Short mmCIF file of C-alpha atoms in Angstrom, two decimals:
data_model
loop_
_atom_site.label_atom_id
_atom_site.label_comp_id
_atom_site.label_asym_id
_atom_site.label_seq_id
_atom_site.Cartn_x
_atom_site.Cartn_y
_atom_site.Cartn_z
CA MET A 1 -32.90 -66.11 73.06
CA ASN A 2 -30.40 -68.30 74.91
CA LYS A 3 -27.63 -67.18 72.57
CA ARG A 4 -28.47 -63.55 73.24
CA LEU A 5 -28.49 -64.17 77.00
CA LEU A 6 -25.14 -65.95 76.87
CA ALA A 7 -23.67 -63.15 74.78
CA ALA A 8 -24.95 -60.54 77.22
CA LEU A 9 -23.59 -62.47 80.18
CA GLY A 10 -20.24 -62.82 78.41
CA ALA A 11 -20.09 -59.11 77.65
CA ALA A 12 -20.96 -58.30 81.24
CA ALA A 13 -18.23 -60.58 82.48
CA VAL A 14 -15.69 -58.89 80.21
CA ALA A 15 -16.84 -55.45 81.34
CA LEU A 16 -16.59 -56.45 85.00
CA SER A 17 -13.13 -57.87 84.37
CA LEU A 18 -11.96 -54.65 82.69
CA ALA A 19 -13.48 -52.54 85.45
CA ALA A 20 -11.71 -54.63 88.07
CA CYS A 21 -8.40 -54.20 86.25
CA SER A 22 -8.77 -50.45 85.91
CA GLY A 23 -10.03 -50.03 89.47
CA GLU A 24 -7.21 -51.94 91.11
CA GLY A 25 -4.27 -50.64 89.11
CA ALA A 26 -1.78 -48.29 90.68
CA GLY A 27 -2.61 -44.64 90.36
CA SER A 28 -6.31 -45.21 89.71
CA GLY A 29 -7.93 -44.60 93.05
CA THR A 30 -6.29 -47.57 94.77
CA ASP A 31 -6.39 -47.60 98.57
CA THR A 32 -2.69 -46.79 98.84
CA ALA A 33 -3.05 -46.24 102.60
CA ASN A 34 -3.15 -50.00 103.11
CA GLN A 35 -0.38 -50.93 100.69
CA ALA A 36 3.27 -51.51 101.44
CA PRO A 37 5.74 -48.95 100.04
CA THR A 38 7.24 -51.70 97.87
CA ASP A 39 3.91 -51.91 96.03
CA LEU A 40 3.76 -48.17 95.30
CA THR A 41 5.49 -46.08 92.63
CA ILE A 42 6.30 -42.38 92.69
CA GLY A 43 7.00 -40.66 89.37
CA VAL A 44 9.63 -37.93 89.63
CA SER A 45 9.95 -35.59 86.65
CA MET A 46 12.94 -33.22 86.63
CA PRO A 47 13.58 -30.59 83.93
CA THR A 48 17.22 -31.06 82.98
CA GLN A 49 20.61 -32.57 83.74
CA THR A 50 22.52 -29.55 82.42
CA SER A 51 22.37 -28.00 85.89
CA GLU A 52 24.02 -29.82 88.78
CA ARG A 53 21.29 -28.41 90.99
CA TRP A 54 18.57 -30.48 89.25
CA ILE A 55 20.74 -33.59 89.24
CA ALA A 56 21.13 -33.18 93.00
CA ASP A 57 17.38 -32.66 93.43
CA GLY A 58 16.47 -35.75 91.43
CA ASN A 59 19.01 -37.94 93.19
CA SER A 60 18.02 -36.65 96.61
CA VAL A 61 14.30 -37.26 96.08
CA LYS A 62 14.95 -40.74 94.69
CA GLU A 63 17.34 -41.71 97.50
CA LYS A 64 14.92 -40.61 100.21
CA LEU A 65 11.97 -42.41 98.62
CA THR A 66 13.97 -45.55 97.90
CA ALA A 67 15.20 -45.61 101.50
CA LYS A 68 11.57 -45.85 102.59
CA GLY A 69 10.95 -48.74 100.21
CA TYR A 70 9.07 -46.99 97.41
CA LYS A 71 9.66 -47.67 93.75
CA VAL A 72 10.79 -44.52 91.95
CA ASP A 73 10.54 -43.63 88.28
CA LEU A 74 12.99 -40.70 87.92
CA GLN A 75 13.13 -39.00 84.52
CA TYR A 76 15.03 -35.96 83.24
CA ALA A 77 13.56 -34.08 80.28
CA GLY A 78 16.65 -32.40 78.84
CA ASP A 79 14.95 -28.97 78.96
CA ASP A 80 12.60 -30.16 76.20
CA ILE A 81 8.90 -29.57 76.84
CA PRO A 82 7.55 -32.37 74.57
CA THR A 83 9.96 -34.81 76.21
CA GLN A 84 8.71 -33.92 79.68
CA SER A 85 5.11 -34.22 78.53
CA GLN A 86 5.78 -37.69 77.11
CA GLN A 87 7.62 -38.77 80.26
CA VAL A 88 4.78 -37.69 82.52
CA ASP A 89 2.26 -39.38 80.21
CA GLN A 90 4.30 -42.57 80.50
CA MET A 91 4.45 -42.35 84.29
CA ILE A 92 0.65 -42.07 84.41
CA THR A 93 0.16 -44.94 81.96
CA GLN A 94 2.56 -47.17 83.88
CA GLY A 95 0.70 -46.63 87.13
CA ALA A 96 2.40 -43.98 89.22
CA ASP A 97 0.64 -43.46 92.56
CA VAL A 98 1.99 -39.92 93.09
CA LEU A 99 3.72 -37.48 90.73
CA ILE A 100 6.45 -35.05 91.79
CA ILE A 101 7.05 -32.61 88.92
CA ALA A 102 9.57 -29.81 88.44
CA ALA A 103 8.19 -28.32 85.24
CA ILE A 104 10.25 -26.87 82.40
CA ASP A 105 7.34 -24.65 81.39
CA GLY A 106 4.85 -24.15 84.18
CA THR A 107 1.95 -23.88 81.72
CA ALA A 108 2.66 -26.84 79.42
CA LEU A 109 1.35 -29.88 81.31
CA SER A 110 -2.40 -29.27 81.53
CA SER A 111 -3.47 -32.40 79.64
CA GLN A 112 -1.09 -34.58 81.66
CA LEU A 113 -2.41 -33.15 84.92
CA GLN A 114 -5.99 -33.80 83.81
CA ALA A 115 -5.07 -37.40 83.01
CA ALA A 116 -3.52 -37.70 86.48
CA ALA A 117 -6.64 -36.24 88.10
CA ASP A 118 -8.84 -38.65 86.16
CA LYS A 119 -6.86 -41.50 87.71
CA LYS A 120 -6.82 -39.84 91.14
CA ILE A 121 -3.04 -39.44 91.10
CA PRO A 122 -1.95 -36.59 93.41
CA VAL A 123 0.43 -34.06 91.83
CA ILE A 124 3.15 -32.29 93.82
CA SER A 125 4.65 -29.27 92.08
CA TYR A 126 8.35 -29.26 92.94
CA ASP A 127 10.09 -25.87 93.32
CA ARG A 128 8.60 -24.47 90.08
CA LEU A 129 4.90 -23.80 90.39
CA ILE A 130 2.76 -25.47 87.71
CA ARG A 131 0.33 -22.87 86.42
CA ASP A 132 -3.13 -22.65 84.87
CA SER A 133 -4.43 -25.97 86.18
CA LYS A 134 -6.76 -26.94 89.02
CA ASN A 135 -5.04 -30.34 89.14
CA VAL A 136 -2.05 -29.29 91.23
CA ASP A 137 -2.48 -30.67 94.73
CA PHE A 138 0.53 -29.31 96.61
CA TYR A 139 3.61 -27.14 96.13
CA VAL A 140 6.99 -27.51 97.82
CA SER A 141 9.54 -24.77 97.37
CA PHE A 142 11.54 -22.07 99.06
CA ASP A 143 10.27 -18.58 99.83
CA ASN A 144 11.04 -17.34 96.35
CA TYR A 145 10.19 -13.68 96.96
CA LYS A 146 12.70 -13.73 99.82
CA VAL A 147 15.27 -15.31 97.46
CA GLY A 148 14.99 -12.17 95.33
CA VAL A 149 15.26 -9.94 98.40
CA ALA A 150 18.35 -11.89 99.50
CA GLN A 151 19.99 -11.54 96.07
CA ALA A 152 19.38 -7.79 95.92
CA THR A 153 20.57 -7.36 99.49
CA ALA A 154 23.74 -9.31 98.66
CA LEU A 155 24.33 -6.98 95.71
CA LEU A 156 23.96 -3.94 98.00
CA VAL A 157 26.27 -5.49 100.60
CA GLY A 158 28.86 -6.38 97.97
CA LEU A 159 28.79 -2.82 96.65
CA GLY A 160 29.19 -1.40 100.15
CA VAL A 161 25.82 0.38 100.06
CA LEU A 162 24.68 -1.75 103.01
CA ASN A 163 26.51 -3.65 105.71
CA LYS A 164 25.67 -7.30 106.39
CA ASP A 165 23.62 -6.30 109.42
CA GLY A 166 21.43 -4.12 107.20
CA SER A 167 22.87 -0.81 108.37
CA GLU A 168 23.97 1.87 105.91
CA GLY A 169 27.36 1.25 104.30
CA THR A 170 30.00 3.71 103.15
CA ALA A 171 29.35 3.59 99.37
CA LYS A 172 27.20 6.50 98.18
CA GLY A 173 27.18 5.99 94.41
CA PRO A 174 26.34 6.50 91.68
CA LEU A 175 27.20 2.86 90.97
CA ASN A 176 26.47 1.22 87.61
CA VAL A 177 24.58 -2.06 87.87
CA GLU A 178 22.88 -4.39 85.39
CA LEU A 179 19.94 -6.70 86.02
CA PHE A 180 19.38 -10.30 84.94
CA ALA A 181 16.28 -12.44 85.41
CA GLY A 182 15.44 -16.08 84.82
CA SER A 183 13.22 -17.72 82.23
CA LEU A 184 9.80 -16.10 81.83
CA ASP A 185 8.07 -19.49 81.67
CA ASP A 186 9.36 -20.30 85.17
CA ASN A 187 7.02 -18.87 87.79
CA ASN A 188 9.90 -18.55 90.25
CA ALA A 189 11.73 -16.10 88.00
CA HIS A 190 8.96 -13.56 88.57
CA PHE A 191 9.10 -13.95 92.37
CA PHE A 192 12.90 -13.60 92.32
CA PHE A 193 12.77 -10.47 90.19
CA ASP A 194 9.92 -8.89 92.17
CA GLY A 195 11.72 -9.44 95.46
CA ALA A 196 14.96 -8.05 94.04
CA MET A 197 13.40 -5.00 92.41
CA ASP A 198 11.33 -4.10 95.48
CA THR A 199 14.63 -4.07 97.38
CA LEU A 200 16.69 -2.20 94.77
CA LYS A 201 14.13 0.36 93.61
CA PRO A 202 14.64 2.87 96.46
CA PHE A 203 18.37 2.95 95.70
CA ILE A 204 17.72 3.30 91.97
CA ASP A 205 15.19 6.08 92.59
CA LYS A 206 17.64 8.16 94.63
CA GLY A 207 20.51 7.58 92.20
CA THR A 208 22.75 5.41 94.38
CA LEU A 209 22.39 2.70 91.72
CA VAL A 210 22.22 3.41 88.00
CA VAL A 211 21.06 0.83 85.45
CA LYS A 212 23.07 2.29 82.60
CA SER A 213 21.42 0.13 79.93
CA LYS A 214 17.99 1.24 81.19
CA GLN A 215 16.87 -2.41 80.90
CA THR A 216 14.87 -2.67 84.10
CA SER A 217 11.84 -4.81 83.20
CA ILE A 218 11.78 -8.56 83.63
CA GLU A 219 11.07 -8.95 79.92
CA GLN A 220 14.30 -7.09 79.10
CA ALA A 221 16.32 -8.93 81.76
CA ALA A 222 14.94 -12.44 81.16
CA THR A 223 17.14 -15.40 80.21
CA LEU A 224 15.31 -18.15 78.35
CA ARG A 225 15.74 -21.59 79.98
CA TRP A 226 18.25 -20.09 82.40
CA GLN A 227 21.04 -20.72 79.86
CA GLN A 228 24.58 -19.67 80.81
CA GLU A 229 25.51 -18.95 77.18
CA THR A 230 22.47 -16.69 76.77
CA ALA A 231 23.45 -14.70 79.85
CA GLN A 232 27.04 -14.39 78.62
CA LYS A 233 25.87 -13.09 75.23
CA ARG A 234 23.53 -10.55 76.80
CA MET A 235 26.28 -9.30 79.12
CA GLU A 236 28.60 -8.94 76.15
CA ASP A 237 25.94 -6.96 74.31
CA LEU A 238 25.36 -4.72 77.33
CA LEU A 239 29.06 -3.97 77.61
CA THR A 240 29.26 -3.13 73.91
CA SER A 241 26.15 -0.96 73.79
CA SER A 242 26.15 0.79 77.18
CA TYR A 243 29.76 0.80 78.39
CA ASN A 244 31.66 1.84 75.27
CA ASP A 245 32.27 5.27 76.79
CA GLY A 246 34.74 4.03 79.39
CA ALA A 247 32.16 3.59 82.16
CA LYS A 248 32.53 0.53 84.38
CA VAL A 249 30.07 -2.01 85.72
CA ALA A 250 30.10 -2.07 89.52
CA GLY A 251 27.67 -4.93 90.02
CA VAL A 252 25.29 -7.39 88.37
CA LEU A 253 22.13 -8.85 89.83
CA SER A 254 22.17 -12.50 88.75
CA PRO A 255 19.42 -14.87 89.94
CA TYR A 256 21.27 -18.17 89.34
CA ASP A 257 24.87 -19.39 89.53
CA GLY A 258 24.90 -20.70 85.96
CA LEU A 259 23.98 -17.22 84.69
CA SER A 260 26.56 -15.73 87.04
CA ARG A 261 29.34 -17.76 85.46
CA GLY A 262 28.29 -16.61 81.99
CA ILE A 263 28.21 -13.00 83.16
CA ILE A 264 31.64 -13.34 84.78
CA THR A 265 33.10 -14.84 81.60
CA ALA A 266 31.78 -11.88 79.59
CA LEU A 267 33.28 -9.43 82.09
CA GLN A 268 36.65 -11.19 82.11
CA ASN A 269 36.73 -11.31 78.32
CA ALA A 270 36.06 -7.56 78.30
CA GLY A 271 39.13 -6.93 80.44
CA TYR A 272 37.72 -6.93 83.98
CA LYS A 273 40.44 -8.42 86.16
CA GLY A 274 41.56 -8.28 89.77
CA LYS A 275 38.66 -6.93 91.82
CA MET A 276 35.63 -8.06 89.84
CA PRO A 277 32.24 -6.35 89.77
CA VAL A 278 29.87 -7.69 92.41
CA VAL A 279 27.96 -10.65 90.93
CA THR A 280 25.23 -12.43 92.89
CA GLY A 281 23.88 -15.95 92.34
CA GLN A 282 21.70 -18.79 93.56
CA ASP A 283 21.87 -22.54 94.23
CA ALA A 284 25.41 -22.83 95.64
CA GLU A 285 26.60 -24.78 92.60
CA ILE A 286 30.08 -26.06 93.24
CA ALA A 287 31.72 -24.21 90.33
CA SER A 288 30.33 -20.95 91.68
CA VAL A 289 31.21 -21.78 95.29
CA LYS A 290 34.83 -22.08 94.14
CA LEU A 291 34.52 -18.69 92.39
CA ILE A 292 33.19 -17.18 95.61
CA ASN A 293 36.01 -18.80 97.59
CA ASP A 294 38.48 -17.38 95.05
CA GLY A 295 36.98 -13.87 95.30
CA VAL A 296 35.56 -13.84 91.76
CA GLN A 297 31.81 -14.23 92.39
CA SER A 298 30.45 -12.26 95.33
CA SER A 299 27.71 -14.47 96.78
CA THR A 300 25.09 -17.13 96.20
CA VAL A 301 21.73 -17.90 97.77
CA PHE A 302 21.88 -21.38 99.27
CA LYS A 303 18.70 -23.43 98.94
CA ASP A 304 19.33 -26.75 100.64
CA THR A 305 17.81 -29.19 98.16
CA ARG A 306 18.14 -31.99 100.72
CA LEU A 307 15.46 -30.25 102.80
CA LEU A 308 13.31 -29.66 99.73
CA ALA A 309 13.53 -33.34 98.81
CA GLU A 310 12.54 -34.28 102.36
CA GLN A 311 9.49 -32.06 102.15
CA ALA A 312 8.48 -33.54 98.80
CA VAL A 313 8.75 -37.03 100.26
CA THR A 314 6.74 -36.00 103.33
CA ALA A 315 3.98 -34.61 101.11
CA ALA A 316 3.99 -37.71 98.89
CA GLU A 317 3.67 -39.99 101.91
CA ALA A 318 0.77 -37.93 103.24
CA PHE A 319 -1.10 -38.33 99.95
CA LEU A 320 -0.38 -42.07 99.88
CA LYS A 321 -1.87 -42.34 103.38
CA LYS A 322 -4.93 -40.42 102.15
CA ALA A 323 -4.02 -37.50 104.41
CA THR A 324 -3.49 -33.80 103.68
CA PRO A 325 0.13 -32.62 103.63
CA GLU A 326 1.01 -29.86 106.07
CA ALA A 327 1.13 -26.44 104.41
CA ASN A 328 2.71 -23.32 105.89
CA ASP A 329 1.42 -21.00 103.14
CA THR A 330 -2.11 -21.11 101.77
CA LYS A 331 -2.29 -17.59 100.30
CA THR A 332 0.75 -16.74 98.18
CA TYR A 333 0.95 -19.19 95.29
CA ASP A 334 -2.00 -18.57 92.98
CA ASN A 335 -1.36 -20.55 89.79
CA GLY A 336 -4.00 -18.67 87.81
CA VAL A 337 -6.76 -21.14 88.59
CA LYS A 338 -6.37 -21.85 92.30
CA VAL A 339 -4.21 -20.99 95.28
CA VAL A 340 -2.01 -24.04 95.70
CA PRO A 341 -1.32 -25.06 99.32
CA SER A 342 2.41 -24.79 99.80
CA TYR A 343 5.28 -25.63 102.10
CA LEU A 344 8.04 -23.01 101.85
CA LEU A 345 11.57 -23.47 103.16
CA PRO A 346 14.00 -20.74 104.28
CA VAL A 347 17.07 -19.65 102.30
CA GLU A 348 20.54 -18.46 103.28
CA THR A 349 22.94 -16.03 101.64
CA VAL A 350 26.49 -17.37 101.38
CA TYR A 351 29.51 -15.07 101.09
CA LYS A 352 33.11 -16.28 101.14
CA ASP A 353 33.32 -16.31 104.92
CA ASP A 354 30.11 -18.41 105.16
CA ILE A 355 31.31 -21.30 102.97
CA GLN A 356 32.84 -23.34 105.79
CA LYS A 357 29.89 -23.14 108.16
CA SER A 358 27.01 -23.23 105.69
CA LEU A 359 28.25 -25.58 102.99
CA ILE A 360 31.18 -27.63 104.27
CA ASP A 361 30.22 -28.20 107.93
CA SER A 362 26.67 -29.08 106.84
CA GLY A 363 28.00 -31.76 104.48
CA TYR A 364 26.58 -30.14 101.35
CA TRP A 365 30.07 -29.86 99.80
CA THR A 366 33.48 -31.01 101.03
CA ALA A 367 36.51 -28.76 101.38
CA ASP A 368 38.20 -30.67 98.53
CA GLU A 369 35.18 -30.12 96.26
CA VAL A 370 35.19 -26.40 97.01
CA LYS A 371 38.91 -26.17 96.28
CA ALA A 372 38.54 -28.06 92.98
CA GLY A 373 35.21 -26.54 91.94
CA GLN A 374 33.92 -30.00 91.07
CA ALA A 375 31.62 -32.46 92.75
CA LYS A 376 33.04 -35.89 93.46
#
């Protein structure tokens, strides 16, 4: 009897010990509100380092968190979904107190998010909305529908159909244009394309714009993983199949600067020189800013990632203090399971004559970087 009692007491002691360990570890319901930043870890998962935009995002988030004293586990997934899943798993296992995730595929992290929820780790979806999970606590991004509107408007301005103030321009058409979209597994790509098409459709309907390839759906226009080479190949194919009768492309709707550069390369290789077709873009990547400054690319939509990083940090700190982050949109971003409270930032269209004020004077790029087309 005594042996059984001792064994039971020993087992109880072990169980209590394990419970204490699991209850006090980071990311497992700890009272983070009363802990110093130096005792807290934020996991930051970024999709890739092939785009300078995501490098800038990761660095900016880390710098702002580190400046406040937090420990930061920043990981890049190389555009590989299993890698990102493993990295997020590792962040959870190692005791992250908050997760900030820019997903490669917005539907591929359900099990990781459930594991985070089980440990009471708040999840902030960064720029790309994570879909099909109730375990997304907050979303920080830009107004992505308005990004699409801005890109389409920039195309119309570049073509002369509209003036910058929105008034009617001198170009009457018909003008041949082609449409590109982002990766279908990125929720933002759909908002961009919807905003753009809602803006362009009236001009397509009345014949001012003509999509000569007839490829007008997002499925036809999509570019998997936002790859520059994929966009270049598709533009080459469009030129071969739809412009072999001597017709010319007047403009291309491109939702991202990397795609824009692929599209421009295809056009240049096909003999387009001098005054190039109007090509839009997004993210103000330095290589494309140089092309805009040189008169090759028409425009880009500037999303100041410094402000996005600040908002992600603000939301993370609110969660750590057991507070609710401030949202300015609680209706738009339905991830298929829930409407995710969101904080949306404004965007700005940059043409050549906006580079100095918007990008150089603000400290985003220097004049030397713009001239060289390379970040220092």
